[in-house]
mmCIF file of C-alpha atoms and ligand atoms in Angstrom:
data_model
loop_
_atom_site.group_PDB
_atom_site.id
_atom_site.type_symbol
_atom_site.label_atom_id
_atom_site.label_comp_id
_atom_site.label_asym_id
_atom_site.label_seq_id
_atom_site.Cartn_x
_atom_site.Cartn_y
_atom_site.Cartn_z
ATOM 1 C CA UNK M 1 -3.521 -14.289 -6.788
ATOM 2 C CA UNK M 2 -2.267 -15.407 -3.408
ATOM 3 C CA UNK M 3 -3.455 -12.752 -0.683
ATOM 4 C CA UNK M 4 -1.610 -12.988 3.038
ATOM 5 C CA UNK M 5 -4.609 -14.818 4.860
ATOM 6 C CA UNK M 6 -5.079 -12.277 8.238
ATOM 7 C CA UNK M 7 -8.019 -12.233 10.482
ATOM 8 C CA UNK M 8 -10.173 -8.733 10.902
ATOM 9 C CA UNK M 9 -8.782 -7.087 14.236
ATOM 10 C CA UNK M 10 -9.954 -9.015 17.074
ATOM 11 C CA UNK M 11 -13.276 -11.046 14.832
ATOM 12 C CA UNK M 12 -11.688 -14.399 14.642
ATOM 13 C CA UNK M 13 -14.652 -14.798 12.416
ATOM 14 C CA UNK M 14 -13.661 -12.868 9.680
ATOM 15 C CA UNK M 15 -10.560 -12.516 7.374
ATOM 16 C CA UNK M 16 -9.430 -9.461 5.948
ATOM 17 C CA UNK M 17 -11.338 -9.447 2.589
ATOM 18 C CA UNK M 18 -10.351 -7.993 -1.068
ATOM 19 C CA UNK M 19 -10.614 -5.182 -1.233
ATOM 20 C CA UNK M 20 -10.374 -4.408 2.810
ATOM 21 C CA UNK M 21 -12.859 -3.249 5.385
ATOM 22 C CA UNK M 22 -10.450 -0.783 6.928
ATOM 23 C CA UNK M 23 -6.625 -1.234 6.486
ATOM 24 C CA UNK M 24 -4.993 -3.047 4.214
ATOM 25 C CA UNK M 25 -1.938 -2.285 1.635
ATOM 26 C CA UNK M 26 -1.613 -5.378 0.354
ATOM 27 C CA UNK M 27 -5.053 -6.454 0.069
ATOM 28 C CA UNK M 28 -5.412 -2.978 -2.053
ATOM 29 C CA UNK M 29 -2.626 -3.670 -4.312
ATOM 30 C CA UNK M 30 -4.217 -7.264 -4.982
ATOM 31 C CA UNK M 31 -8.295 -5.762 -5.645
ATOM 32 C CA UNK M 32 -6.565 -3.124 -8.173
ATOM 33 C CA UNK M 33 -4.726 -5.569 -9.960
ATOM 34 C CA UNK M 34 -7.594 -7.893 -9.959
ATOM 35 C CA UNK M 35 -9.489 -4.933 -11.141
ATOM 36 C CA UNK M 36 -7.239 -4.680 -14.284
ATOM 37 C CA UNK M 37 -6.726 -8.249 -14.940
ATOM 38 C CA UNK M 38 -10.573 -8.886 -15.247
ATOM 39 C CA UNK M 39 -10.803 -6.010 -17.819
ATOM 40 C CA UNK M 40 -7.995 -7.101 -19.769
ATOM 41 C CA UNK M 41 -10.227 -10.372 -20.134
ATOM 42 C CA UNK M 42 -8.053 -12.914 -17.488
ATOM 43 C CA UNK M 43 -9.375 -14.943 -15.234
ATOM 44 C CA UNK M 44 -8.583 -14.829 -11.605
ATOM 45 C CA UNK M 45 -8.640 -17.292 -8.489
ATOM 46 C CA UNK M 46 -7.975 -15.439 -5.032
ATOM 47 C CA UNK M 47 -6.500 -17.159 -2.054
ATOM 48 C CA UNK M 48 -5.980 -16.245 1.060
ATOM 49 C CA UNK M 49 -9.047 -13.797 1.222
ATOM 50 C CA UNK M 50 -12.148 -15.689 2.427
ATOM 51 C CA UNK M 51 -15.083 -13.564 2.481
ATOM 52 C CA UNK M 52 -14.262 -11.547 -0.596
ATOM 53 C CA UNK M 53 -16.865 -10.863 -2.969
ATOM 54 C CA UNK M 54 -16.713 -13.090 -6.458
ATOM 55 C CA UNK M 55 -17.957 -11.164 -10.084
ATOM 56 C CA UNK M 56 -17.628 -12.668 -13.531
ATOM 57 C CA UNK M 57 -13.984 -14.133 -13.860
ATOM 58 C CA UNK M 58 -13.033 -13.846 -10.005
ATOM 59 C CA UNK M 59 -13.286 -17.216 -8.462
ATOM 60 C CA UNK M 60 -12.766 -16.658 -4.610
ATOM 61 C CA UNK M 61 -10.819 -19.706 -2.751
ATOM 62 C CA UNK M 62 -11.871 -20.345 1.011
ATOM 63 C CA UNK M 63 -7.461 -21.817 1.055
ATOM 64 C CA UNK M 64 -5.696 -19.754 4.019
ATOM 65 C CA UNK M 65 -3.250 -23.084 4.613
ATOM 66 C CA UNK M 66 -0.291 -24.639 2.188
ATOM 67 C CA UNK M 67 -2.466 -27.780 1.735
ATOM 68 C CA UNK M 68 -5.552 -26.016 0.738
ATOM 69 C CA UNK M 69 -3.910 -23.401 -1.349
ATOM 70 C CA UNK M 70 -2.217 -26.370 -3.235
ATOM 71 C CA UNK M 71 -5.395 -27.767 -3.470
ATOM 72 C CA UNK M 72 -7.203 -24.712 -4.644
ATOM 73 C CA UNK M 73 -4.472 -24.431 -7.069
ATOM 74 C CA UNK M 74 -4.670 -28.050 -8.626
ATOM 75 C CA UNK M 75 -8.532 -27.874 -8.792
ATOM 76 C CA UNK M 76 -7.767 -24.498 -10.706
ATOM 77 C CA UNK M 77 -5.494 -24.724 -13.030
ATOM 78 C CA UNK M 78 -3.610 -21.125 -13.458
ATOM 79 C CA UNK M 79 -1.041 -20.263 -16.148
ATOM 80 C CA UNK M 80 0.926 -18.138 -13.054
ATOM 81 C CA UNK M 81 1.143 -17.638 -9.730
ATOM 82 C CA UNK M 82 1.371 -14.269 -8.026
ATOM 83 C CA UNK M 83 2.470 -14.367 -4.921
ATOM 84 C CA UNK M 84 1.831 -11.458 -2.681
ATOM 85 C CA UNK M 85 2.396 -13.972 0.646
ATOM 86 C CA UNK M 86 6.159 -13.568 0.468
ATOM 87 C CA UNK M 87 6.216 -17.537 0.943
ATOM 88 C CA UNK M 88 3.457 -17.959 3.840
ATOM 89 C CA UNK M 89 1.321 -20.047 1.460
ATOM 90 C CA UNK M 90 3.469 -21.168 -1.042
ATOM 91 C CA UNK M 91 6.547 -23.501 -0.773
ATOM 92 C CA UNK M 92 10.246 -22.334 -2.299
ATOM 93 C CA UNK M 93 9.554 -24.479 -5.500
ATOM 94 C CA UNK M 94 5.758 -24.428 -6.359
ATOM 95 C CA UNK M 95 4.520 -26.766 -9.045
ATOM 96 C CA UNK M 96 3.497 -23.538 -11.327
ATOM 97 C CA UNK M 97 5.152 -20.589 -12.907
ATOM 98 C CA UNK M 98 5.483 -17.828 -9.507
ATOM 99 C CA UNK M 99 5.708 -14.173 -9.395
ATOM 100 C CA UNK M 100 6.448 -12.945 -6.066
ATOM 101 C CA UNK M 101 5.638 -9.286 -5.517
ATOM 102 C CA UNK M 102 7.721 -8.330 -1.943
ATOM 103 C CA UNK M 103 5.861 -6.098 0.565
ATOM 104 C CA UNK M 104 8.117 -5.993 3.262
ATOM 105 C CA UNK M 105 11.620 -4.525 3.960
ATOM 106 C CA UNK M 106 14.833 -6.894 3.625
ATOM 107 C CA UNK M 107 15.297 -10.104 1.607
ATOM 108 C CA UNK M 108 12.309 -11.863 0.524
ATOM 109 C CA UNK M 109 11.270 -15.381 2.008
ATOM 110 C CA UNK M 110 12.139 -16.674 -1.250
ATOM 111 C CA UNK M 111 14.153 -14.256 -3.509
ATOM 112 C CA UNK M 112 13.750 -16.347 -7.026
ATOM 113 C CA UNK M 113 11.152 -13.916 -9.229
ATOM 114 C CA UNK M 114 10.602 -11.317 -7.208
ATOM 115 C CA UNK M 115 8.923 -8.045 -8.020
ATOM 116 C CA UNK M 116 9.861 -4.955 -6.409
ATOM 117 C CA UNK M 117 7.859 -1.396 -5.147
ATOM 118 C CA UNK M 118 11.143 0.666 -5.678
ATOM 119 C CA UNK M 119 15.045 1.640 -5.792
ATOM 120 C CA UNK M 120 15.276 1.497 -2.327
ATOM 121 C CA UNK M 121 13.297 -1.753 -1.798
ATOM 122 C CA UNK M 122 15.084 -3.251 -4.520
ATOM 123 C CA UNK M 123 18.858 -2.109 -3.452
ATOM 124 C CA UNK M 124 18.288 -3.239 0.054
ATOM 125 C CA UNK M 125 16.925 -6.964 -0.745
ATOM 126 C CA UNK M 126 20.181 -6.665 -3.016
ATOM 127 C CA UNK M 127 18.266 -7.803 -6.199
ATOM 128 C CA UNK M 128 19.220 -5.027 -8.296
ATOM 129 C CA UNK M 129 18.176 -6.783 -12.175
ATOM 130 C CA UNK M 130 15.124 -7.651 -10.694
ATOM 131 C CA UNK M 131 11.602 -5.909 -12.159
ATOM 132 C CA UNK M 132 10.579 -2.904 -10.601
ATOM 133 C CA UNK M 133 6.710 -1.806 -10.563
ATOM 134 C CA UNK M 134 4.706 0.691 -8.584
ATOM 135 C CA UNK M 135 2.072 -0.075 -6.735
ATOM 136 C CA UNK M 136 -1.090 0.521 -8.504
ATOM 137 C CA UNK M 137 -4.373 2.572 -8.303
ATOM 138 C CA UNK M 138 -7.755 2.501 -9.487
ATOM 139 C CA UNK M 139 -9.066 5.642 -10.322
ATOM 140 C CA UNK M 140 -12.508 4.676 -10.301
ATOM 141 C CA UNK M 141 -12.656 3.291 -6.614
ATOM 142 C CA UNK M 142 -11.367 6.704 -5.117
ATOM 143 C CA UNK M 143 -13.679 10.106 -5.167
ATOM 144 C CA UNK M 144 -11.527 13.309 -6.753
ATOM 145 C CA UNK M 145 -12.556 16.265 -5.164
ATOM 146 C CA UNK M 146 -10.977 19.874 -6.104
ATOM 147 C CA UNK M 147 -12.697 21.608 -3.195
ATOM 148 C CA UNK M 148 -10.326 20.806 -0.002
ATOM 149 C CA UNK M 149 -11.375 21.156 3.544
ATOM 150 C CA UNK M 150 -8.975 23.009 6.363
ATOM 151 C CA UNK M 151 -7.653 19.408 7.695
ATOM 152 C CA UNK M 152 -4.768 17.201 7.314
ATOM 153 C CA UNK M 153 -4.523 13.706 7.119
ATOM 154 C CA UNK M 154 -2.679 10.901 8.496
ATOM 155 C CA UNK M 155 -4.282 7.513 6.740
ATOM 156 C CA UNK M 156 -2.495 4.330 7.872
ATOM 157 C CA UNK M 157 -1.446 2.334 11.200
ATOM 158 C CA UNK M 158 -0.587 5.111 14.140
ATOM 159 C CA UNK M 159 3.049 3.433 14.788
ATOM 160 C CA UNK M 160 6.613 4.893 15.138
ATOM 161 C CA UNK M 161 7.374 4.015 11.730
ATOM 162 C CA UNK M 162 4.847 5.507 9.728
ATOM 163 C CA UNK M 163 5.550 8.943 11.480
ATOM 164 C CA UNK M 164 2.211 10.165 13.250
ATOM 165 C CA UNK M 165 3.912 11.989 15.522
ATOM 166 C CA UNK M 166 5.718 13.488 13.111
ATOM 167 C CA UNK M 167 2.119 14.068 11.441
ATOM 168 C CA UNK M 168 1.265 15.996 14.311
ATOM 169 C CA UNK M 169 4.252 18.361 14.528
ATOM 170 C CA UNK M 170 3.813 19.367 10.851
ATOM 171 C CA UNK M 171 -0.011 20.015 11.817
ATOM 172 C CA UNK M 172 0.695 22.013 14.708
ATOM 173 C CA UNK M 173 3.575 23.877 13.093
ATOM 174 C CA UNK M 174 0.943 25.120 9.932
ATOM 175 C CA UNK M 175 -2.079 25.722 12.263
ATOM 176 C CA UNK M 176 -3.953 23.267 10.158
ATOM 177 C CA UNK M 177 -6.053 19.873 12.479
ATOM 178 C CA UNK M 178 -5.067 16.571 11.927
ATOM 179 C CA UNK M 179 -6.957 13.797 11.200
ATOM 180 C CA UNK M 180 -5.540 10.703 12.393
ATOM 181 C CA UNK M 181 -7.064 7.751 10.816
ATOM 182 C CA UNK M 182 -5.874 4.329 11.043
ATOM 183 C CA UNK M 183 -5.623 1.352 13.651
ATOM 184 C CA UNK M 184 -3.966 2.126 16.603
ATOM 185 C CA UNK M 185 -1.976 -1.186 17.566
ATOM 186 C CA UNK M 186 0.570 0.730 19.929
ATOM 187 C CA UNK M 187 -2.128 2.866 22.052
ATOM 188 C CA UNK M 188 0.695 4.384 24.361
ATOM 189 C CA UNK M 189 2.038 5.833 21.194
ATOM 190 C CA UNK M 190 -1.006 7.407 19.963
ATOM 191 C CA UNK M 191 -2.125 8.569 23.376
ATOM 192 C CA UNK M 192 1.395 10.005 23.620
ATOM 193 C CA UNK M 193 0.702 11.927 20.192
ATOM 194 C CA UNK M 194 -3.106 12.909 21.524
ATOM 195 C CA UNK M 195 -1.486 14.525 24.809
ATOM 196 C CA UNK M 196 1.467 16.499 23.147
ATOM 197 C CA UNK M 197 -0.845 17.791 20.448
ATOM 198 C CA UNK M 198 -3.890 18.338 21.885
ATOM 199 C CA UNK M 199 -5.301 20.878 20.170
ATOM 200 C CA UNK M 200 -4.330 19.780 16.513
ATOM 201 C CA UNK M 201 -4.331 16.189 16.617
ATOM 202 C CA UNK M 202 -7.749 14.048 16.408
ATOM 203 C CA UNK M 203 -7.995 10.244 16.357
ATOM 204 C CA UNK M 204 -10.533 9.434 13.878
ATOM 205 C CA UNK M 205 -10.024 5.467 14.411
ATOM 206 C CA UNK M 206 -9.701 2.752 11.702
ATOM 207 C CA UNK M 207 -11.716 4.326 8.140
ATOM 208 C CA UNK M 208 -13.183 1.527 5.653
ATOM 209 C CA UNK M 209 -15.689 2.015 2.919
ATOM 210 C CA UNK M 210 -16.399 6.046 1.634
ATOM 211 C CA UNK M 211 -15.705 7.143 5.124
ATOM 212 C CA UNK M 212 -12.304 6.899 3.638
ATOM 213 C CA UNK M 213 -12.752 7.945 0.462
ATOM 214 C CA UNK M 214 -13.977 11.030 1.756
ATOM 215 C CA UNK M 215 -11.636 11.875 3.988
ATOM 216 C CA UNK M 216 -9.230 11.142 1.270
ATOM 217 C CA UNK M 217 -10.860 13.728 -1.225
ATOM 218 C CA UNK M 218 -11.556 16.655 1.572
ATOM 219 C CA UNK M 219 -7.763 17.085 2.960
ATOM 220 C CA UNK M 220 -5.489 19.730 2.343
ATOM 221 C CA UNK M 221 -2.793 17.462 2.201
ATOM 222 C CA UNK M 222 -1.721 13.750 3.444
ATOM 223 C CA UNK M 223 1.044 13.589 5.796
ATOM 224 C CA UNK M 224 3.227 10.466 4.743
ATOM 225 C CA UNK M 225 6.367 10.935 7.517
ATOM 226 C CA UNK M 226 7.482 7.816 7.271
ATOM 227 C CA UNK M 227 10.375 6.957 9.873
ATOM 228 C CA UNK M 228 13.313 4.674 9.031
ATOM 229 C CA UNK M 229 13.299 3.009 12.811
ATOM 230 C CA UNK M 230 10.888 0.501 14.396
ATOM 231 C CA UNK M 231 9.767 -1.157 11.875
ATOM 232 C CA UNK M 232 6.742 -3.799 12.144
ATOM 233 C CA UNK M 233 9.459 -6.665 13.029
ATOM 234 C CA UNK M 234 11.948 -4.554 15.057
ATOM 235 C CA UNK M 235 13.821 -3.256 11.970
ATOM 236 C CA UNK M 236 15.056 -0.085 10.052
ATOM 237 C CA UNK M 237 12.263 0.603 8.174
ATOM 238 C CA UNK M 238 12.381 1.417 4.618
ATOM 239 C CA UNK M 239 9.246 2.567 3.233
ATOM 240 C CA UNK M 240 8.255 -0.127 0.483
ATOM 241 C CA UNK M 241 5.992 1.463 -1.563
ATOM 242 C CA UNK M 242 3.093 3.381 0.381
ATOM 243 C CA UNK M 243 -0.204 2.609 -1.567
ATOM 244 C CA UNK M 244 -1.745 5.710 0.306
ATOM 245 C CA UNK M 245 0.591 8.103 -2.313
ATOM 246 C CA UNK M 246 -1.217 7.375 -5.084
ATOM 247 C CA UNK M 247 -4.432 6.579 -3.431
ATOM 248 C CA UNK M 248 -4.296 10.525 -1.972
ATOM 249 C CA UNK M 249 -2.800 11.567 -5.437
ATOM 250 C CA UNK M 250 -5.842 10.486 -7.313
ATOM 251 C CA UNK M 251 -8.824 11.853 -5.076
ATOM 252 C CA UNK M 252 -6.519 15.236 -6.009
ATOM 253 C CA UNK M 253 -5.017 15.928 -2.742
ATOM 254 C CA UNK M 254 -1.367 16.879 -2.406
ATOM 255 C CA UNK M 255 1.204 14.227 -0.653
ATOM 256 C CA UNK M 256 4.102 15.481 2.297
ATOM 257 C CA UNK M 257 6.338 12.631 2.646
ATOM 258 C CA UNK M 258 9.097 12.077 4.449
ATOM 259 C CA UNK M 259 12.310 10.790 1.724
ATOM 260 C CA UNK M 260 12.190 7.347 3.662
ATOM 261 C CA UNK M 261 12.455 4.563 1.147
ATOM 262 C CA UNK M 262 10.391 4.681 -1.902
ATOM 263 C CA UNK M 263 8.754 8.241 -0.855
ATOM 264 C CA UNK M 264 12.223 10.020 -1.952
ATOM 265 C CA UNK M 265 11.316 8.300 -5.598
ATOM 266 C CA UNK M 266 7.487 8.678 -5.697
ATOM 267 C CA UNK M 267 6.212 11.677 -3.276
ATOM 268 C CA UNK M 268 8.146 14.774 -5.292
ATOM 269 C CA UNK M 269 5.944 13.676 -8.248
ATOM 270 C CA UNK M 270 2.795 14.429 -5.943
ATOM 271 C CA UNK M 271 3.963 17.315 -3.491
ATOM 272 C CA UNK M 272 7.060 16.562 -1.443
ATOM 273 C CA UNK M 273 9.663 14.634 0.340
ATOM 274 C CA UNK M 274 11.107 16.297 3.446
ATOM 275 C CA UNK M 275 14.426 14.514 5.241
ATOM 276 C CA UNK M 276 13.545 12.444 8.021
ATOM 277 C CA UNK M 277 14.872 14.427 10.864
ATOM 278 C CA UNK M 278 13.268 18.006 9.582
ATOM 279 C CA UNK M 279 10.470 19.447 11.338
ATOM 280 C CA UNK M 280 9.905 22.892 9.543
ATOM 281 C CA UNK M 281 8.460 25.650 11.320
ATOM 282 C CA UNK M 282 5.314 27.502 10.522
ATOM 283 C CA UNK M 283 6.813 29.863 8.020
ATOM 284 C CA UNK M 284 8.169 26.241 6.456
ATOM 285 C CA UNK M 285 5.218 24.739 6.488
ATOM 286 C CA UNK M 286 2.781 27.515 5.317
ATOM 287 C CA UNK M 287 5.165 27.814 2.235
ATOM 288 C CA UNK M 288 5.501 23.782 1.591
ATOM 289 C CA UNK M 289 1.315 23.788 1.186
ATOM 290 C CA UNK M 290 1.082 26.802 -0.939
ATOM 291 C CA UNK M 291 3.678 25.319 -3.326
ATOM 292 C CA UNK M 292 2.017 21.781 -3.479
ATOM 293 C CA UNK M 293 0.409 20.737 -7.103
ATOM 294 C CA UNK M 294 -3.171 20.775 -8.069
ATOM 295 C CA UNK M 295 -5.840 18.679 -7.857
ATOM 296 C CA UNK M 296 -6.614 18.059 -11.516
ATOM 297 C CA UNK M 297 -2.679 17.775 -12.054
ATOM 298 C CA UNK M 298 -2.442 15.125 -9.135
ATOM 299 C CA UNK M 299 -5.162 12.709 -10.316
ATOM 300 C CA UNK M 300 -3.152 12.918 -13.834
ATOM 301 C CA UNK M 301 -0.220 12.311 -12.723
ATOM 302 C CA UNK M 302 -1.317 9.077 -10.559
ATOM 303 C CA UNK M 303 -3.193 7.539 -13.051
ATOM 304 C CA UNK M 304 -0.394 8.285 -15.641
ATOM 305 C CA UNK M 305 2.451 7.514 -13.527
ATOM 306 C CA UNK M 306 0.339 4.139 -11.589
ATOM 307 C CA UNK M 307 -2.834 3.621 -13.115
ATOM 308 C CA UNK M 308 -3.815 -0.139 -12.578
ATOM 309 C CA UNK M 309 -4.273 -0.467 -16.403
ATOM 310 C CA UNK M 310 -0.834 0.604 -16.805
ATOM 311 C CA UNK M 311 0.482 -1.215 -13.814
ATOM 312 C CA UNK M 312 -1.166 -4.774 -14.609
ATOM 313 C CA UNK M 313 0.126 -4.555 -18.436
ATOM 314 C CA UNK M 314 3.323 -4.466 -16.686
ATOM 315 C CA UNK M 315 3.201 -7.750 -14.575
ATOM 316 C CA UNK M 316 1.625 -9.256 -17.696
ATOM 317 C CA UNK M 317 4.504 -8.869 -19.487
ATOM 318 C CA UNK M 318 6.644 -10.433 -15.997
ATOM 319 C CA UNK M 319 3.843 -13.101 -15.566
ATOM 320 C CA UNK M 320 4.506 -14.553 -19.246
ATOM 321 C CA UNK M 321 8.374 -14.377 -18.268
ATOM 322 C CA UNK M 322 7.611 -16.619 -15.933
ATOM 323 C CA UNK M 323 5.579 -18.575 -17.434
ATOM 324 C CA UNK M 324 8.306 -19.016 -20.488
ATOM 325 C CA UNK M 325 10.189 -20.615 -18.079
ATOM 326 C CA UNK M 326 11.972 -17.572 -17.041
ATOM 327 C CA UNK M 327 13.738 -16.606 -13.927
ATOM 328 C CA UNK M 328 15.451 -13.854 -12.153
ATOM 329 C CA UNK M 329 16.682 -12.788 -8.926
HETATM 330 N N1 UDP P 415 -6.101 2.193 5.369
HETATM 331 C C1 UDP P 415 -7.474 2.111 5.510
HETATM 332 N N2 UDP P 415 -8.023 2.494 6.677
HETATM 333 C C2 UDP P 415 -7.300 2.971 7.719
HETATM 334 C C3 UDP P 415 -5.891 3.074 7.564
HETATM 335 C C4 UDP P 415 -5.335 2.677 6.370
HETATM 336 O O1 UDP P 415 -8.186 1.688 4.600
HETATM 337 O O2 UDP P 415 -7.881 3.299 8.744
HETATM 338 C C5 UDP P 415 -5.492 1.739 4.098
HETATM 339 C C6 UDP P 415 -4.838 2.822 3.260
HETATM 340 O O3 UDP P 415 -5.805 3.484 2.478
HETATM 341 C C7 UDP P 415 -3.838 1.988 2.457
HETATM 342 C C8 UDP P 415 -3.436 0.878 3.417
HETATM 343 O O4 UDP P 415 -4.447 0.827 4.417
HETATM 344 O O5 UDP P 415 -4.481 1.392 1.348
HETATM 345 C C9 UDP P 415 -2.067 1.083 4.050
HETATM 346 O O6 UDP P 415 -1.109 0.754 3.102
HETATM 347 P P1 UDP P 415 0.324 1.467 3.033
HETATM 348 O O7 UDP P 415 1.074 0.803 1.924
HETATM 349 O O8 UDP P 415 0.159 2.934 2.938
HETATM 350 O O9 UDP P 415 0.985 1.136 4.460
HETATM 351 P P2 UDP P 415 1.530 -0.250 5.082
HETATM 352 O O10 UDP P 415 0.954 -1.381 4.291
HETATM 353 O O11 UDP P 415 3.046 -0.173 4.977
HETATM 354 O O12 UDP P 415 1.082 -0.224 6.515
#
């Protein structure tokens, strides 16, 4: 399991670990799977994740380089790669079987057996027979609460993209605070969002551990307004596959989503998916959180819909594809 090797914030002591401290999609999507390949009896080597804790089958690599992955690799001995790196530690033709899961928006680094997060992913790298799989969740690492609190929450990085101004209007407009949690890499933006809003929105800073968890389980509802314009590198966004929807939809709290991307496919399963431009007004948004599903029915439907059992039976099936010899685009 090859993990994109990224220092913690400013430490240049520390890499981001698996599971995270604080934010992290990717590295999520890699502990859950890990999570279900260990039950289902597999052994795993992680790369790219120094720091992470090892448990019976999980053999963590200190590799953040091409030389020492290869090396970790050789020394190792795996019956198939998955790549979650899109090609940062892995060359175009490794020595060993590769699934590559894409993250990102656009064409993948190297397109030859990639997985996608959804339609919209998938249609714009133009790889349309390629395998499609949802990000996955682990019920057991999130807390389910059916008792909400009289907050909304933003969870993620406070950027144009990811719509936490947008966050803010929808607060405002239903009388409800927000919580913003999440790192704050553009602080102009954020302060921006703190001055227009000031008596709704709340910056919370970057949440780790069962602060999050918490804060998960106790909101009304998570605000997912994703934004199709400045993307991480200067791009349309597309919204890949937002590991927050099902992380929210498990710990039973309600999901309004923007229909950027994958949200149009996965947040209507789990509350709603508003178009981009709409800002609704109060009468709007009082009506969009009294018709929202409940908290029992959410956790169901995430763990039926993207439960990491579910979701790593999947990629086993893609993984021994691969390892037949197989390949796609
Ligand atoms: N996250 C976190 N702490 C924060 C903000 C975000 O742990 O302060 C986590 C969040 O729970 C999710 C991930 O970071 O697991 C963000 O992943 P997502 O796919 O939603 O967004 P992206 O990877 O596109 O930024």
């Amino acid at each position: 399991m090859l993990n994109p090797p990224h220092r913690f914030g400013q430490d240049t002591s520390q890499w981001i670990t698996v599971p995270p401290q604080g934010y992290g999609g990717i590295q999520w999507v890699v502990a859950t799977l890990i999570d279900a390949l260990l039950a289902a009896g597999h052994e795993v080597l992680l790369v790219g994740a120094p720091g992470s804790t090892a448990r019976p089958g999980l053999t963590v690599s200190d590799a953040t380089t091409f030389d020492t992955t290869r090396a970790a690799l050789r020394t190792f001995g795996p019956d198939v790669v998955h790549d979650h790196t899109n090609g940062q530690l892995l060359p175009a033709e490794p020595d060993w079987p590769t699934v590559r899961t894409h993250h990102l928006n656009s064409v993948p680094e190297y397109r030859t057996n990639s997985v996608y997060l959804s339609h919209a992913q998938r249609r714009a790298a133009g790889s349309e027979h390629a395998p499609l799989i949802r990000l996955p969740v682990n019920p057991d690492r999130y807390t389910y609460r059916q008792e909400k609190e009289d907050f909304l929450l933003f969870l993620g990085r406070v950027s144009v993209h990811k719509g936490a101004r947008q966050a803010a209007a929808f607060a405002q407009a239903a009388g409800l605070p927000l919580k913003l949690a999440g790192p704050a890499w553009e602080p102009d933006y954020l302060h921006g969002i703190l001055t227009d809003f000031p008596g709704t929105a709340e910056y919370v800073g970057e949440v780790g551990g069962s602060h999050r968890t918490e804060l998960l389980a106790a909101a009304r509802g998570l605000l997912v307004l994703s934004q199709p314009l400045g993307g991480p590198l200067g791009d349309e966004w597309i919204e890949p596959g937002a590991t927050v929807v099902a992380e929210a939809a498990v710990s039973g709290t309600p999901v309004i989503a923007s229909d950027n991307g994958c949200l149009a496919e996965i947040a209507p399963h789990v509350g709603i998916a508003l178009p981009v431009e709409h800002t609704p007004t109060g009468e709007e948004a009082a009506k969009i959180l009294a018709g929202l599903p409940a908290p029992k029915q959410l956790r169901a439907t995430a763990v039926e819909r993207w439960g990491h059992h579910l979701t790593a039976s999947t990629y086993l099936e893609v993984y021994r594809r691969a390892a037949a010899d197989g390949t796609w685009t």
